[in-house]
Amino acid sequence: MAGSALMRLPVRTLLVAGGGHCRTKTHSAFCWISRNKYFLKNVGGNSAFLVTLPALSFMGYQAYRLVSGSGVVHAFDKAQDVIEQADYLYSCGETEKLYQLLVQYKDSDNAEFLWRLARATRDLAFQSHISTEDKKRLTYEAFDCVKKALEINQSCFSAHKWYAVCLSDIGEYEGTKIKIGNAYVIREHLEKAITLNPKDATSIHILGLWCFAFAELPWYQHKIAAMIFASPPSSTYEEALSFFLRAEEVDCNFYSKNLLMVGKTYMMLKEEEKARMWLSKARDYPAHTEEDKQVHKEAVDLLKKLNN
C-alpha cells in the first residue's frame, strides 16, 4: 500500500538537533543535590535556583552534555535545558520518560518542544504494549502537535520532516484514497525539510522510502491515484535508489535500514552483485536496537534468495 514504507519508519531514528538555540553568556557551575535535582549557581553573581529533572543518571547526563556541546558548562534558559534533557532521553531510548517530560509542554508555543513531543508521542504509539485504541489516539495527537509546530515555525526542518511522517501515519486510519491523496503533501514537506537542512540523512532516507513505495504501488492503487489526480504521484526504483545513496553520502552507515533499502532497491533493478554487497552491509551492521535485529534477519533472508 502506498505509504506503507513510511509507516515502517522506525520508532527509533537518529537524534537530530532542531536548530540553533540561544544560550546565556553567564558561566555557571553545577552542584548536584540528588538524583532528580541540581543546583545551578551563577559564578559571576549571587542568584541561584533549583531546576527539577527527571530521574536521570548524573554521569550519563553530564557525559551527554560534554559530548553534545562544549566542555565548558553554561547556564541555559529553561527551554534549552528541557530540549537537552529531551534529546538525552531520546538518545537513550527512554520513550515513556521522554513523553512524560514533553507532554507538560503540549500547549507551548515553542516549535522545538512540539515537534519533539510529536516524535515522542509517535514513538509511544508504536510501543508493543500500547493498545489498538491508544495507538490510534496517540497517532492523531502526534499529528496535532507537529501541525502546531509547523504553524509556529515554517523554517523548522524537523517540523516538516515529522509532519510528513505523522501525516502518513494517520493515513492508515483514513483509507487508501485519503492516504494517496496526501502523497504529494508528504513529499512536499520532505523536500522542504531537505532544503532547510541538506545534511539531514534521515529526511533524505524517508524521501527514498516515499519513492520506493510508489515504485512498487499495486495496480489497483494506481487506478485509485488516477481517480484523485490528473497526474497521480509516481516514482521509480532508480529515483528511490538515488535518495538512499545520497543519504549514505551525507552520513555513511548512519542507519541499518538505509543499507537494507539500498540492497533491496538494487534487487528490484536486477543488479544482484550490488544488492549482495549492500545487503551484506545491512546484515553485518551492529544490532543495537530491535529494528537493527529485524533488518539483520531480512538481509539474511534476502541474501539466501539471491544465492539460491
CSV table of N, CA, C and O in Angstrom, one decimal, residues 14-126:
chain,number,residue,atom,x,y,z
A,14,LEU,N,17.5,8.6,14.0
A,14,LEU,CA,18.7,9.3,14.5
A,14,LEU,C,18.3,10.5,15.3
A,14,LEU,O,17.4,11.2,15.0
A,15,LEU,N,19.2,10.8,16.3
A,15,LEU,CA,19.0,12.0,17.1
A,15,LEU,C,19.3,13.2,16.2
A,15,LEU,O,20.4,13.3,15.7
A,16,VAL,N,18.4,14.1,16.0
A,16,VAL,CA,18.6,15.3,15.1
A,16,VAL,C,18.3,16.5,15.9
A,16,VAL,O,17.2,16.7,16.5
A,17,ALA,N,19.3,17.4,16.0
A,17,ALA,CA,19.0,18.7,16.7
A,17,ALA,C,18.0,19.5,15.9
A,17,ALA,O,18.0,19.5,14.6
A,18,GLY,N,17.2,20.3,16.6
A,18,GLY,CA,16.1,21.0,15.9
A,18,GLY,C,16.5,22.4,15.4
A,18,GLY,O,15.7,23.1,14.9
A,19,GLY,N,17.7,22.8,15.5
A,19,GLY,CA,18.1,24.1,15.0
A,19,GLY,C,18.9,24.8,16.1
A,19,GLY,O,19.1,24.3,17.2
A,20,GLY,N,19.2,26.0,15.8
A,20,GLY,CA,20.0,26.8,16.7
A,20,GLY,C,19.2,27.3,17.9
A,20,GLY,O,18.0,27.6,17.8
A,21,HIS,N,19.8,27.4,19.1
A,21,HIS,CA,19.2,27.9,20.3
A,21,HIS,C,20.1,28.9,20.9
A,21,HIS,O,21.3,28.7,20.9
A,22,CYS,N,19.5,29.9,21.6
A,22,CYS,CA,20.4,30.8,22.3
A,22,CYS,C,20.8,30.3,23.6
A,22,CYS,O,20.0,29.7,24.3
A,23,ARG,N,22.0,30.5,24.0
A,23,ARG,CA,22.5,30.1,25.3
A,23,ARG,C,22.8,31.4,26.0
A,23,ARG,O,23.3,32.4,25.5
A,24,THR,N,22.7,31.4,27.4
A,24,THR,CA,23.0,32.6,28.1
A,24,THR,C,24.5,32.7,28.2
A,24,THR,O,25.2,31.6,28.2
A,25,LYS,N,25.1,33.8,28.4
A,25,LYS,CA,26.5,34.0,28.3
A,25,LYS,C,27.2,33.8,29.7
A,25,LYS,O,28.4,33.8,29.8
A,26,THR,N,26.4,33.8,30.8
A,26,THR,CA,26.9,33.7,32.1
A,26,THR,C,27.5,32.3,32.3
A,26,THR,O,26.8,31.3,32.2
A,27,HIS,N,28.7,32.1,32.7
A,27,HIS,CA,29.3,30.8,33.0
A,27,HIS,C,28.7,30.4,34.4
A,27,HIS,O,28.5,31.1,35.3
A,28,SER,N,28.5,29.0,34.5
A,28,SER,CA,27.9,28.5,35.7
A,28,SER,C,28.6,27.2,36.1
A,28,SER,O,29.3,26.6,35.4
A,29,ALA,N,28.3,26.9,37.4
A,29,ALA,CA,28.8,25.6,37.9
A,29,ALA,C,27.6,24.8,38.3
A,29,ALA,O,26.6,25.4,38.8
A,30,PHE,N,27.6,23.5,38.2
A,30,PHE,CA,26.5,22.6,38.6
A,30,PHE,C,26.9,21.9,39.8
A,30,PHE,O,27.9,21.2,39.9
A,31,CYS,N,26.1,21.9,40.8
A,31,CYS,CA,26.3,21.2,42.1
A,31,CYS,C,25.1,20.3,42.3
A,31,CYS,O,24.0,20.7,42.5
A,32,TRP,N,25.3,19.0,42.1
A,32,TRP,CA,24.2,18.0,42.2
A,32,TRP,C,23.8,17.7,43.6
A,32,TRP,O,24.6,17.5,44.5
A,33,ILE,N,22.5,17.8,43.9
A,33,ILE,CA,22.0,17.6,45.2
A,33,ILE,C,21.4,16.2,45.4
A,33,ILE,O,21.6,15.5,46.4
A,34,SER,N,20.7,15.7,44.4
A,34,SER,CA,20.1,14.4,44.4
A,34,SER,C,19.9,13.9,43.0
A,34,SER,O,20.4,14.5,42.1
A,35,ARG,N,19.3,12.7,42.8
A,35,ARG,CA,19.2,12.1,41.5
A,35,ARG,C,18.3,12.9,40.6
A,35,ARG,O,18.4,12.9,39.4
A,36,ASN,N,17.4,13.7,41.2
A,36,ASN,CA,16.4,14.4,40.3
A,36,ASN,C,16.4,15.9,40.4
A,36,ASN,O,15.6,16.6,39.9
A,37,LYS,N,17.4,16.5,41.1
A,37,LYS,CA,17.5,17.9,41.2
A,37,LYS,C,19.0,18.3,41.1
A,37,LYS,O,19.9,17.6,41.5
A,38,TYR,N,19.2,19.5,40.5
A,38,TYR,CA,20.5,20.0,40.6
A,38,TYR,C,20.4,21.5,40.9
A,38,TYR,O,19.4,22.2,40.6
A,39,PHE,N,21.5,22.0,41.5
A,39,PHE,CA,21.6,23.4,41.9
A,39,PHE,C,22.4,24.1,40.9
A,39,PHE,O,23.6,23.8,40.7
A,40,LEU,N,21.9,25.2,40.3
A,40,LEU,CA,22.6,25.9,39.3
A,40,LEU,C,23.0,27.2,39.9
A,40,LEU,O,22.2,28.1,40.3
A,41,LYS,N,24.3,27.4,40.1
A,41,LYS,CA,24.8,28.6,40.8
A,41,LYS,C,25.6,29.5,39.8
A,41,LYS,O,26.6,29.0,39.2
A,42,ASN,N,25.2,30.7,39.6
A,42,ASN,CA,26.0,31.6,38.8
A,42,ASN,C,27.3,31.9,39.4
A,42,ASN,O,27.4,32.4,40.5
A,43,VAL,N,28.4,31.7,38.6
A,43,VAL,CA,29.7,32.0,39.1
A,43,VAL,C,29.9,33.5,39.3
A,43,VAL,O,30.5,34.0,40.2
A,44,GLY,N,29.3,34.3,38.4
A,44,GLY,CA,29.6,35.7,38.4
A,44,GLY,C,28.5,36.5,39.1
A,44,GLY,O,28.5,37.7,39.1
A,45,GLY,N,27.6,35.9,39.9
A,45,GLY,CA,26.6,36.6,40.5
A,45,GLY,C,26.1,35.9,41.8
A,45,GLY,O,26.7,34.9,42.2
A,46,ASN,N,25.0,36.4,42.4
A,46,ASN,CA,24.6,35.9,43.7
A,46,ASN,C,23.3,35.1,43.5
A,46,ASN,O,22.9,34.4,44.5
A,47,SER,N,22.7,35.1,42.3
A,47,SER,CA,21.4,34.3,42.2
A,47,SER,C,21.7,32.9,42.0
A,47,SER,O,22.7,32.4,41.5
A,48,ALA,N,20.7,32.1,42.5
A,48,ALA,CA,20.8,30.6,42.4
A,48,ALA,C,19.3,30.1,42.4
A,48,ALA,O,18.4,30.7,42.9
A,49,PHE,N,19.1,29.0,41.7
A,49,PHE,CA,17.8,28.4,41.7
A,49,PHE,C,17.8,26.9,41.5
A,49,PHE,O,18.8,26.4,41.0
A,50,LEU,N,16.7,26.2,41.8
A,50,LEU,CA,16.6,24.8,41.7
A,50,LEU,C,15.9,24.5,40.4
A,50,LEU,O,14.9,25.2,40.1
A,51,VAL,N,16.3,23.5,39.6
A,51,VAL,CA,15.7,23.0,38.5
A,51,VAL,C,15.4,21.6,38.6
A,51,VAL,O,16.3,20.8,38.9
A,52,THR,N,14.1,21.2,38.5
A,52,THR,CA,13.8,19.7,38.7
A,52,THR,C,14.0,19.0,37.4
A,52,THR,O,13.6,19.4,36.3
A,53,LEU,N,14.7,17.9,37.5
A,53,LEU,CA,14.9,17.0,36.3
A,53,LEU,C,14.2,15.7,36.5
A,53,LEU,O,13.9,15.3,37.6
A,54,PRO,N,14.0,14.9,35.4
A,54,PRO,CA,13.5,13.6,35.6
A,54,PRO,C,14.6,12.7,36.2
A,54,PRO,O,15.8,13.2,36.3
A,55,ALA,N,14.3,11.5,36.6
A,55,ALA,CA,15.3,10.7,37.3
A,55,ALA,C,16.3,10.2,36.3
A,55,ALA,O,16.2,9.1,35.8
A,56,LEU,N,17.3,11.0,36.1
A,56,LEU,CA,18.4,10.6,35.2
A,56,LEU,C,19.7,10.3,35.9
A,56,LEU,O,19.9,10.9,37.0
A,57,SER,N,20.5,9.5,35.4
A,57,SER,CA,21.8,9.3,35.9
A,57,SER,C,22.7,10.6,35.7
A,57,SER,O,22.8,11.1,34.7
A,58,PHE,N,23.3,11.0,36.8
A,58,PHE,CA,24.1,12.2,36.7
A,58,PHE,C,25.3,12.0,35.8
A,58,PHE,O,25.5,12.8,34.9
A,59,MET,N,25.9,10.9,35.9
A,59,MET,CA,27.1,10.6,35.0
A,59,MET,C,26.6,10.6,33.5
A,59,MET,O,27.3,11.1,32.7
A,60,GLY,N,25.5,9.9,33.3
A,60,GLY,CA,25.0,9.8,31.9
A,60,GLY,C,24.7,11.1,31.3
A,60,GLY,O,25.0,11.5,30.2
A,61,TYR,N,23.9,11.9,32.1
A,61,TYR,CA,23.5,13.2,31.6
A,61,TYR,C,24.7,14.2,31.4
A,61,TYR,O,24.8,14.9,30.4
A,62,GLN,N,25.6,14.1,32.4
A,62,GLN,CA,26.8,15.0,32.3
A,62,GLN,C,27.7,14.6,31.1
A,62,GLN,O,28.1,15.5,30.4
A,63,ALA,N,27.8,13.3,30.9
A,63,ALA,CA,28.6,12.8,29.7
A,63,ALA,C,28.0,13.3,28.4
A,63,ALA,O,28.6,13.7,27.5
A,64,TYR,N,26.6,13.2,28.4
A,64,TYR,CA,25.9,13.6,27.2
A,64,TYR,C,26.2,15.1,26.9
A,64,TYR,O,26.4,15.5,25.8
A,65,ARG,N,26.1,15.9,28.0
A,65,ARG,CA,26.3,17.4,27.8
A,65,ARG,C,27.7,17.7,27.2
A,65,ARG,O,27.9,18.5,26.4
A,66,LEU,N,28.7,16.9,27.7
A,66,LEU,CA,30.1,17.2,27.3
A,66,LEU,C,30.3,16.7,25.9
A,66,LEU,O,31.0,17.4,25.1
A,67,VAL,N,29.6,15.6,25.5
A,67,VAL,CA,29.8,15.1,24.1
A,67,VAL,C,29.1,16.0,23.1
A,67,VAL,O,29.6,16.3,22.1
A,68,SER,N,27.8,16.5,23.5
A,68,SER,CA,27.0,17.2,22.6
A,68,SER,C,27.3,18.7,22.5
A,68,SER,O,26.9,19.3,21.6
A,69,GLY,N,28.0,19.2,23.5
A,69,GLY,CA,28.3,20.6,23.4
A,69,GLY,C,29.8,20.9,23.8
A,69,GLY,O,30.6,20.0,23.7
A,70,SER,N,30.1,22.1,24.2
A,70,SER,CA,31.4,22.4,24.6
A,70,SER,C,31.7,21.8,26.0
A,70,SER,O,30.9,21.5,26.7
A,71,GLY,N,33.0,21.8,26.3
A,71,GLY,CA,33.4,21.3,27.6
A,71,GLY,C,33.1,22.2,28.7
A,71,GLY,O,33.1,21.9,29.9
A,72,VAL,N,32.9,23.5,28.4
A,72,VAL,CA,32.6,24.5,29.4
A,72,VAL,C,31.1,24.4,29.6
A,72,VAL,O,30.3,24.5,28.7
A,73,VAL,N,30.7,24.3,30.9
A,73,VAL,CA,29.2,24.2,31.2
A,73,VAL,C,28.7,25.6,31.3
A,73,VAL,O,29.2,26.5,32.0
A,74,HIS,N,27.6,25.9,30.6
A,74,HIS,CA,26.9,27.2,30.6
A,74,HIS,C,25.6,27.1,31.3
A,74,HIS,O,25.0,26.0,31.4
A,75,ALA,N,25.1,28.2,31.7
A,75,ALA,CA,23.7,28.2,32.2
A,75,ALA,C,22.8,28.4,31.1
A,75,ALA,O,22.9,29.3,30.3
A,76,PHE,N,21.9,27.5,30.9
A,76,PHE,CA,20.9,27.5,29.8
A,76,PHE,C,19.6,28.1,30.3
A,76,PHE,O,19.2,27.9,31.5
A,77,ASP,N,18.8,28.7,29.5
A,77,ASP,CA,17.5,29.1,29.9
A,77,ASP,C,16.6,27.8,30.0
A,77,ASP,O,17.1,26.7,29.6
A,78,LYS,N,15.5,27.9,30.5
A,78,LYS,CA,14.7,26.7,30.8
A,78,LYS,C,14.3,25.9,29.5
A,78,LYS,O,14.4,24.7,29.5
A,79,ALA,N,14.0,26.6,28.5
A,79,ALA,CA,13.7,26.0,27.2
A,79,ALA,C,14.8,25.1,26.7
A,79,ALA,O,14.7,24.0,26.3
A,80,GLN,N,16.0,25.7,26.7
A,80,GLN,CA,17.2,25.0,26.2
A,80,GLN,C,17.5,23.8,27.1
A,80,GLN,O,17.8,22.7,26.6
A,81,ASP,N,17.3,23.9,28.4
A,81,ASP,CA,17.6,22.8,29.3
A,81,ASP,C,16.6,21.7,29.1
A,81,ASP,O,17.0,20.5,29.1
A,82,VAL,N,15.3,22.0,28.9
A,82,VAL,CA,14.3,20.9,28.6
A,82,VAL,C,14.7,20.2,27.3
A,82,VAL,O,14.6,19.0,27.2
A,83,ILE,N,15.1,21.0,26.3
A,83,ILE,CA,15.4,20.4,25.0
A,83,ILE,C,16.6,19.4,25.2
A,83,ILE,O,16.6,18.3,24.6
A,84,GLU,N,17.6,19.8,25.9
A,84,GLU,CA,18.8,18.9,26.2
A,84,GLU,C,18.4,17.7,26.9
A,84,GLU,O,18.8,16.6,26.6
A,85,GLN,N,17.5,17.8,27.9
A,85,GLN,CA,17.0,16.6,28.6
A,85,GLN,C,16.3,15.7,27.7
A,85,GLN,O,16.5,14.5,27.7
A,86,ALA,N,15.4,16.3,26.8
A,86,ALA,CA,14.6,15.5,25.9
A,86,ALA,C,15.5,14.8,24.9
A,86,ALA,O,15.3,13.6,24.6
A,87,ASP,N,16.6,15.5,24.4
A,87,ASP,CA,17.4,14.8,23.4
A,87,ASP,C,18.3,13.7,24.1
A,87,ASP,O,18.6,12.7,23.4
A,88,TYR,N,18.6,13.9,25.3
A,88,TYR,CA,19.3,12.9,26.0
A,88,TYR,C,18.4,11.6,26.2
A,88,TYR,O,18.9,10.5,25.9
A,89,LEU,N,17.2,11.8,26.7
A,89,LEU,CA,16.3,10.7,26.8
A,89,LEU,C,16.0,10.0,25.5
A,89,LEU,O,15.9,8.8,25.4
A,90,TYR,N,15.9,10.8,24.4
A,90,TYR,CA,15.7,10.2,23.1
A,90,TYR,C,16.9,9.3,22.7
A,90,TYR,O,16.7,8.2,22.2
A,91,SER,N,18.1,9.8,22.9
A,91,SER,CA,19.3,9.1,22.6
A,91,SER,C,19.4,7.8,23.4
A,91,SER,O,20.0,6.8,22.9
A,92,CYS,N,18.8,7.7,24.6
A,92,CYS,CA,18.8,6.5,25.4
A,92,CYS,C,17.7,5.6,25.1
A,92,CYS,O,17.6,4.5,25.7
A,93,GLY,N,16.7,6.0,24.3
A,93,GLY,CA,15.6,5.2,24.0
A,93,GLY,C,14.6,5.2,25.1
A,93,GLY,O,13.7,4.2,25.2
A,94,GLU,N,14.6,6.2,26.0
A,94,GLU,CA,13.6,6.2,27.1
A,94,GLU,C,12.3,6.9,26.7
A,94,GLU,O,12.0,8.0,27.0
A,95,THR,N,11.5,6.2,25.9
A,95,THR,CA,10.4,6.7,25.2
A,95,THR,C,9.3,7.3,26.2
A,95,THR,O,8.8,8.4,26.1
A,96,GLU,N,9.0,6.5,27.2
A,96,GLU,CA,7.9,6.9,28.1
A,96,GLU,C,8.4,8.1,29.0
A,96,GLU,O,7.6,9.0,29.3
A,97,LYS,N,9.6,8.1,29.5
A,97,LYS,CA,10.1,9.2,30.3
A,97,LYS,C,10.2,10.5,29.4
A,97,LYS,O,9.9,11.6,29.9
A,98,LEU,N,10.6,10.3,28.1
A,98,LEU,CA,10.6,11.4,27.2
A,98,LEU,C,9.2,12.0,27.0
A,98,LEU,O,9.0,13.2,27.1
A,99,TYR,N,8.2,11.1,26.8
A,99,TYR,CA,6.9,11.6,26.6
A,99,TYR,C,6.4,12.3,27.8
A,99,TYR,O,5.8,13.4,27.7
A,100,GLN,N,6.6,11.8,29.0
A,100,GLN,CA,6.2,12.4,30.3
A,100,GLN,C,6.8,13.8,30.5
A,100,GLN,O,6.2,14.7,31.0
A,101,LEU,N,8.1,13.9,30.1
A,101,LEU,CA,8.8,15.2,30.1
A,101,LEU,C,8.1,16.2,29.2
A,101,LEU,O,7.8,17.4,29.6
A,102,LEU,N,7.9,15.9,28.0
A,102,LEU,CA,7.4,16.8,27.0
A,102,LEU,C,6.0,17.1,27.0
A,102,LEU,O,5.5,18.2,26.5
A,103,VAL,N,5.1,16.1,27.4
A,103,VAL,CA,3.7,16.3,27.4
A,103,VAL,C,3.3,17.5,28.3
A,103,VAL,O,2.2,18.1,28.0
A,104,GLN,N,4.1,17.9,29.2
A,104,GLN,CA,3.8,19.1,30.0
A,104,GLN,C,3.8,20.3,29.2
A,104,GLN,O,3.2,21.3,29.6
A,105,TYR,N,4.4,20.3,28.0
A,105,TYR,CA,4.5,21.5,27.2
A,105,TYR,C,3.6,21.4,25.9
A,105,TYR,O,3.9,22.1,24.9
A,106,LYS,N,2.6,20.6,26.0
A,106,LYS,CA,1.7,20.4,24.8
A,106,LYS,C,1.0,21.7,24.4
A,106,LYS,O,0.6,21.8,23.2
A,107,ASP,N,0.9,22.6,25.3
A,107,ASP,CA,0.2,23.9,25.0
A,107,ASP,C,1.2,25.0,24.7
A,107,ASP,O,0.9,26.1,24.7
A,108,SER,N,2.5,24.6,24.6
A,108,SER,CA,3.5,25.6,24.4
A,108,SER,C,3.5,26.2,23.0
A,108,SER,O,2.9,25.6,22.1
A,109,ASP,N,4.1,27.3,22.9
A,109,ASP,CA,4.2,28.0,21.5
A,109,ASP,C,5.6,27.8,21.0
A,109,ASP,O,6.1,28.6,20.2
A,110,ASN,N,6.4,26.9,21.6
A,110,ASN,CA,7.7,26.6,21.2
A,110,ASN,C,7.8,25.4,20.2
A,110,ASN,O,7.5,24.3,20.6
A,111,ALA,N,8.1,25.7,19.0
A,111,ALA,CA,8.1,24.6,18.0
A,111,ALA,C,9.1,23.5,18.3
A,111,ALA,O,8.8,22.4,17.9
A,112,GLU,N,10.2,23.9,19.0
A,112,GLU,CA,11.2,22.9,19.3
A,112,GLU,C,10.6,21.9,20.3
A,112,GLU,O,11.0,20.7,20.2
A,113,PHE,N,9.8,22.3,21.2
A,113,PHE,CA,9.1,21.4,22.2
A,113,PHE,C,8.1,20.5,21.4
A,113,PHE,O,8.1,19.3,21.6
A,114,LEU,N,7.4,21.2,20.5
A,114,LEU,CA,6.2,20.5,19.9
A,114,LEU,C,6.6,19.4,18.9
A,114,LEU,O,6.0,18.3,18.9
A,115,TRP,N,7.6,19.7,18.1
A,115,TRP,CA,8.0,18.6,17.2
A,115,TRP,C,8.6,17.4,17.9
A,115,TRP,O,8.4,16.2,17.5
A,116,ARG,N,9.3,17.7,19.0
A,116,ARG,CA,9.9,16.6,19.8
A,116,ARG,C,8.8,15.8,20.5
A,116,ARG,O,8.9,14.6,20.6
A,117,LEU,N,7.8,16.6,21.0
A,117,LEU,CA,6.6,15.9,21.6
A,117,LEU,C,5.9,15.0,20.5
A,117,LEU,O,5.5,13.9,20.9
A,118,ALA,N,5.8,15.5,19.3
A,118,ALA,CA,5.1,14.7,18.3
A,118,ALA,C,5.9,13.5,18.0
A,118,ALA,O,5.3,12.4,17.9
A,119,ARG,N,7.2,13.6,17.9
A,119,ARG,CA,8.1,12.4,17.7
A,119,ARG,C,7.9,11.4,18.9
A,119,ARG,O,7.8,10.2,18.7
A,120,ALA,N,8.0,11.9,20.1
A,120,ALA,CA,7.9,11.0,21.3
A,120,ALA,C,6.5,10.4,21.4
A,120,ALA,O,6.4,9.2,21.7
A,121,THR,N,5.4,11.1,21.0
A,121,THR,CA,4.1,10.6,21.0
A,121,THR,C,4.0,9.5,20.0
A,121,THR,O,3.4,8.4,20.3
A,122,ARG,N,4.5,9.7,18.8
A,122,ARG,CA,4.5,8.7,17.8
A,122,ARG,C,5.3,7.4,18.2
A,122,ARG,O,4.8,6.3,18.0
A,123,ASP,N,6.5,7.7,18.8
A,123,ASP,CA,7.3,6.5,19.3
A,123,ASP,C,6.5,5.7,20.3
A,123,ASP,O,6.5,4.5,20.3
A,124,LEU,N,5.8,6.4,21.2
A,124,LEU,CA,5.0,5.7,22.2
A,124,LEU,C,3.9,4.9,21.6
A,124,LEU,O,3.6,3.8,22.0
A,125,ALA,N,3.3,5.5,20.6
A,125,ALA,CA,2.2,4.8,19.9
A,125,ALA,C,2.6,3.4,19.3
A,125,ALA,O,1.8,2.5,19.2
A,126,PHE,N,3.9,3.3,18.9
A,126,PHE,CA,4.4,2.1,18.3
A,126,PHE,C,5.0,1.2,19.3
A,126,PHE,O,5.6,0.1,18.9
